[in-house]
Amino acid sequence: MEAILRRQIEKIVQLTDDEFRLVLSYFSMGEYKKHQYIVQQGNSVPYVHFVVKGLLKSFYVDKSGKNHILQFAMEDWWITDNQGFYNKQNATLNIDCLEDAQTYYITLENREKLCAELQKMEFFFLQKMTAGNIALQNRILSLMSKNSEERYTQFIQLYPDLIHRIPKTLIASYLGISRETLSRLLH
């Protein structure tokens, strides 16, 4: 599993074996069961997670009790409640496991120490955050400007591996459409 984290990092920066051992020393490993929460609204957000195995979702529950899915995270993706994690505030989001999952996770303090000790990791995290912000911007623009069919087509193109791993109800919620509309799009 260490190799998965190393491949993720080395897509952006190259590491020597010693540097990777240093990186690894700042992370911990977590194992979670299907339906287990790793972040809950109102609680602290101590970690950012890199998914080694499994599938997670982040979502917001509004005042009426409706769930709004913000993100799915499968193998090789990062997930946290950014506002809670970086601002040291309580979570506004929930993150739970759609499948049994394994993650590498790191605290903000350890992330900052790692970046101070190994400058290339600061560049790595900056690149990952930038890519995440671009993906979020594209998602918002898609919700604002595309019809349901276009959003579904885009989802399939961007995430072909997810379509068979996620219940249709959750895909519909992510796309901002009803389950019935999604069913029509599938036929």
mmCIF file of C-alpha atoms in Angstrom:
data_model
loop_
_atom_site.group_PDB
_atom_site.id
_atom_site.type_symbol
_atom_site.label_atom_id
_atom_site.label_comp_id
_atom_site.label_asym_id
_atom_site.label_seq_id
_atom_site.Cartn_x
_atom_site.Cartn_y
_atom_site.Cartn_z
ATOM 1 C CA MET A 1 0.000 0.000 0.000
ATOM 2 C CA GLU A 2 2.964 2.287 0.514
ATOM 3 C CA ALA A 3 3.627 2.008 -3.212
ATOM 4 C CA ILE A 4 0.195 3.513 -3.962
ATOM 5 C CA LEU A 5 0.977 6.624 -1.916
ATOM 6 C CA ARG A 6 4.421 6.905 -3.459
ATOM 7 C CA ARG A 7 2.995 6.651 -7.011
ATOM 8 C CA GLN A 8 0.465 9.371 -6.134
ATOM 9 C CA ILE A 9 3.204 11.733 -4.948
ATOM 10 C CA GLU A 10 5.580 10.885 -7.788
ATOM 11 C CA LYS A 11 3.007 11.910 -10.378
ATOM 12 C CA ILE A 12 4.046 15.418 -9.313
ATOM 13 C CA VAL A 13 7.444 15.233 -7.540
ATOM 14 C CA GLN A 14 10.148 12.584 -7.501
ATOM 15 C CA LEU A 15 11.298 11.197 -4.148
ATOM 16 C CA THR A 16 14.363 9.289 -3.086
ATOM 17 C CA ASP A 17 13.787 6.253 -0.882
ATOM 18 C CA ASP A 18 14.918 8.264 2.158
ATOM 19 C CA GLU A 19 12.570 11.111 1.275
ATOM 20 C CA PHE A 20 9.667 8.718 0.896
ATOM 21 C CA ARG A 21 10.432 7.128 4.273
ATOM 22 C CA LEU A 22 10.329 10.631 5.747
ATOM 23 C CA VAL A 23 6.979 11.343 4.054
ATOM 24 C CA LEU A 24 5.560 8.047 5.277
ATOM 25 C CA SER A 25 6.647 8.805 8.847
ATOM 26 C CA TYR A 26 4.197 11.738 8.928
ATOM 27 C CA PHE A 27 1.186 9.680 7.819
ATOM 28 C CA SER A 28 -0.895 7.139 9.712
ATOM 29 C CA MET A 29 -2.981 4.310 8.300
ATOM 30 C CA GLY A 30 -6.726 3.961 8.869
ATOM 31 C CA GLU A 31 -9.142 1.113 8.174
ATOM 32 C CA TYR A 32 -12.874 1.791 8.012
ATOM 33 C CA LYS A 33 -15.996 -0.278 7.501
ATOM 34 C CA LYS A 34 -18.785 0.355 5.017
ATOM 35 C CA HIS A 35 -21.160 3.033 6.403
ATOM 36 C CA GLN A 36 -18.555 4.239 8.928
ATOM 37 C CA TYR A 37 -18.133 8.009 9.224
ATOM 38 C CA ILE A 38 -14.637 9.460 9.165
ATOM 39 C CA VAL A 39 -15.938 13.051 9.466
ATOM 40 C CA GLN A 40 -19.237 14.200 10.980
ATOM 41 C CA GLN A 41 -20.879 17.608 10.882
ATOM 42 C CA GLY A 42 -20.212 19.507 14.098
ATOM 43 C CA ASN A 43 -17.097 17.515 15.049
ATOM 44 C CA SER A 44 -13.451 18.441 14.587
ATOM 45 C CA VAL A 45 -11.675 17.553 11.335
ATOM 46 C CA PRO A 46 -8.216 16.340 12.387
ATOM 47 C CA TYR A 47 -7.104 14.707 9.112
ATOM 48 C CA VAL A 48 -6.946 14.825 5.363
ATOM 49 C CA HIS A 49 -7.234 11.315 3.888
ATOM 50 C CA PHE A 50 -5.632 9.686 0.865
ATOM 51 C CA VAL A 51 -7.766 6.743 -0.237
ATOM 52 C CA VAL A 52 -5.760 3.557 -0.781
ATOM 53 C CA LYS A 53 -8.737 1.220 -1.009
ATOM 54 C CA GLY A 54 -12.492 1.730 -1.044
ATOM 55 C CA LEU A 55 -14.978 4.451 -1.847
ATOM 56 C CA LEU A 56 -16.127 7.392 0.270
ATOM 57 C CA LYS A 57 -18.559 10.268 -0.143
ATOM 58 C CA SER A 58 -18.709 13.730 1.360
ATOM 59 C CA PHE A 59 -22.101 15.308 1.842
ATOM 60 C CA TYR A 60 -23.930 18.102 3.584
ATOM 61 C CA VAL A 61 -27.215 17.658 5.424
ATOM 62 C CA ASP A 62 -29.357 20.795 5.206
ATOM 63 C CA LYS A 63 -31.844 22.050 7.801
ATOM 64 C CA SER A 64 -34.658 20.067 6.216
ATOM 65 C CA GLY A 65 -32.622 16.847 6.476
ATOM 66 C CA LYS A 66 -31.841 16.565 2.760
ATOM 67 C CA ASN A 67 -28.423 15.192 1.781
ATOM 68 C CA HIS A 68 -26.334 17.077 -0.790
ATOM 69 C CA ILE A 69 -23.377 15.087 -2.126
ATOM 70 C CA LEU A 70 -20.290 17.169 -2.811
ATOM 71 C CA GLN A 71 -17.701 14.553 -3.672
ATOM 72 C CA PHE A 72 -16.938 10.904 -4.096
ATOM 73 C CA ALA A 73 -13.411 9.662 -3.393
ATOM 74 C CA MET A 74 -12.070 6.351 -4.612
ATOM 75 C CA GLU A 75 -8.588 4.901 -4.734
ATOM 76 C CA ASP A 76 -5.861 7.472 -5.418
ATOM 77 C CA TRP A 77 -8.039 10.454 -4.354
ATOM 78 C CA TRP A 78 -7.832 12.810 -1.375
ATOM 79 C CA ILE A 79 -10.782 13.777 0.830
ATOM 80 C CA THR A 80 -11.544 15.909 3.888
ATOM 81 C CA ASP A 81 -13.777 18.779 4.962
ATOM 82 C CA ASN A 82 -11.393 21.498 3.767
ATOM 83 C CA GLN A 83 -12.973 24.311 5.759
ATOM 84 C CA GLY A 84 -12.878 22.346 8.989
ATOM 85 C CA PHE A 85 -9.402 20.917 8.394
ATOM 86 C CA TYR A 86 -7.544 24.052 7.260
ATOM 87 C CA ASN A 87 -9.418 26.553 9.465
ATOM 88 C CA LYS A 88 -9.418 24.224 12.503
ATOM 89 C CA GLN A 89 -13.204 24.505 12.726
ATOM 90 C CA ASN A 90 -15.903 21.928 13.263
ATOM 91 C CA ALA A 91 -17.013 20.071 10.168
ATOM 92 C CA THR A 92 -19.818 21.366 7.983
ATOM 93 C CA LEU A 93 -19.687 18.134 5.959
ATOM 94 C CA ASN A 94 -19.993 14.431 6.637
ATOM 95 C CA ILE A 95 -17.714 11.848 5.057
ATOM 96 C CA ASP A 96 -18.677 8.204 5.172
ATOM 97 C CA CYS A 97 -17.595 4.974 3.536
ATOM 98 C CA LEU A 98 -19.629 3.499 0.704
ATOM 99 C CA GLU A 99 -17.296 0.481 0.817
ATOM 100 C CA ASP A 100 -14.783 -0.829 3.330
ATOM 101 C CA ALA A 101 -11.855 1.577 3.030
ATOM 102 C CA GLN A 102 -8.212 2.068 3.876
ATOM 103 C CA THR A 103 -6.590 5.490 3.923
ATOM 104 C CA TYR A 104 -3.348 7.178 4.722
ATOM 105 C CA TYR A 105 -4.144 10.260 6.768
ATOM 106 C CA ILE A 106 -2.172 13.219 8.043
ATOM 107 C CA THR A 107 -2.844 16.007 10.540
ATOM 108 C CA LEU A 108 -2.475 19.661 9.580
ATOM 109 C CA GLU A 109 0.410 19.983 12.034
ATOM 110 C CA ASN A 110 2.252 17.018 10.491
ATOM 111 C CA ARG A 111 1.494 18.274 6.987
ATOM 112 C CA GLU A 112 3.059 21.634 7.860
ATOM 113 C CA LYS A 113 6.102 19.984 9.471
ATOM 114 C CA LEU A 114 6.553 17.720 6.452
ATOM 115 C CA CYS A 115 6.349 20.656 4.048
ATOM 116 C CA ALA A 116 8.891 22.622 6.118
ATOM 117 C CA GLU A 117 11.262 19.651 6.163
ATOM 118 C CA LEU A 118 10.795 18.608 2.538
ATOM 119 C CA GLN A 119 10.000 21.569 0.279
ATOM 120 C CA LYS A 120 8.917 19.412 -2.659
ATOM 121 C CA MET A 121 5.994 18.135 -0.585
ATOM 122 C CA GLU A 122 4.746 21.706 -0.222
ATOM 123 C CA PHE A 123 4.736 21.891 -4.025
ATOM 124 C CA PHE A 124 2.949 18.522 -4.188
ATOM 125 C CA PHE A 125 0.175 19.600 -1.798
ATOM 126 C CA LEU A 126 -0.180 22.945 -3.611
ATOM 127 C CA GLN A 127 -0.641 21.112 -6.914
ATOM 128 C CA LYS A 128 -3.231 18.744 -5.395
ATOM 129 C CA MET A 129 -5.150 21.645 -3.840
ATOM 130 C CA THR A 130 -5.088 23.583 -7.106
ATOM 131 C CA ALA A 131 -6.390 20.558 -9.024
ATOM 132 C CA GLY A 132 -9.131 20.103 -6.412
ATOM 133 C CA ASN A 133 -10.170 23.743 -6.689
ATOM 134 C CA ILE A 134 -10.331 23.504 -10.479
ATOM 135 C CA ALA A 135 -12.454 20.343 -10.252
ATOM 136 C CA LEU A 136 -14.781 22.064 -7.777
ATOM 137 C CA GLN A 137 -15.112 25.110 -10.038
ATOM 138 C CA ASN A 138 -15.918 22.862 -12.999
ATOM 139 C CA ARG A 139 -18.505 20.987 -10.926
ATOM 140 C CA ILE A 140 -20.229 24.228 -9.878
ATOM 141 C CA LEU A 141 -20.239 25.515 -13.443
ATOM 142 C CA SER A 142 -21.668 22.200 -14.642
ATOM 143 C CA LEU A 143 -24.492 22.377 -12.083
ATOM 144 C CA MET A 144 -25.246 25.954 -13.140
ATOM 145 C CA SER A 145 -25.003 25.609 -16.908
ATOM 146 C CA LYS A 146 -25.668 22.027 -18.005
ATOM 147 C CA ASN A 147 -28.936 20.145 -18.192
ATOM 148 C CA SER A 148 -29.352 16.801 -16.431
ATOM 149 C CA GLU A 149 -28.396 14.742 -19.482
ATOM 150 C CA GLU A 150 -25.228 16.770 -20.040
ATOM 151 C CA ARG A 151 -24.262 16.446 -16.355
ATOM 152 C CA TYR A 152 -24.801 12.670 -16.471
ATOM 153 C CA THR A 153 -22.754 12.336 -19.671
ATOM 154 C CA GLN A 154 -19.980 14.403 -18.134
ATOM 155 C CA PHE A 155 -20.036 12.251 -14.969
ATOM 156 C CA ILE A 156 -19.644 9.065 -17.031
ATOM 157 C CA GLN A 157 -16.781 10.582 -19.021
ATOM 158 C CA LEU A 158 -14.949 11.869 -15.954
ATOM 159 C CA TYR A 159 -15.566 8.884 -13.675
ATOM 160 C CA PRO A 160 -16.238 5.740 -15.721
ATOM 161 C CA ASP A 161 -15.089 3.497 -12.847
ATOM 162 C CA LEU A 162 -17.580 4.980 -10.404
ATOM 163 C CA ILE A 163 -20.793 4.374 -12.328
ATOM 164 C CA HIS A 164 -20.916 0.704 -11.287
ATOM 165 C CA ARG A 165 -19.756 1.264 -7.692
ATOM 166 C CA ILE A 166 -22.225 3.923 -6.586
ATOM 167 C CA PRO A 167 -25.959 3.418 -6.049
ATOM 168 C CA LYS A 168 -28.038 5.297 -8.643
ATOM 169 C CA THR A 169 -29.762 7.299 -5.890
ATOM 170 C CA LEU A 170 -26.399 8.755 -4.842
ATOM 171 C CA ILE A 171 -25.399 9.503 -8.428
ATOM 172 C CA ALA A 172 -28.685 11.356 -8.902
ATOM 173 C CA SER A 173 -28.063 13.358 -5.719
ATOM 174 C CA TYR A 174 -24.522 14.227 -6.857
ATOM 175 C CA LEU A 175 -25.871 15.395 -10.219
ATOM 176 C CA GLY A 176 -28.634 17.430 -8.593
ATOM 177 C CA ILE A 177 -31.412 15.447 -10.291
ATOM 178 C CA SER A 178 -34.154 13.087 -9.144
ATOM 179 C CA ARG A 179 -33.746 9.306 -9.219
ATOM 180 C CA GLU A 180 -36.582 9.205 -11.775
ATOM 181 C CA THR A 181 -34.755 11.605 -14.092
ATOM 182 C CA LEU A 182 -31.628 9.486 -13.831
ATOM 183 C CA SER A 183 -33.637 6.357 -14.653
ATOM 184 C CA ARG A 184 -34.929 8.049 -17.812
ATOM 185 C CA LEU A 185 -31.383 8.985 -18.794
ATOM 186 C CA LEU A 186 -30.234 5.390 -18.369
ATOM 187 C CA HIS A 187 -32.761 4.096 -20.922
#
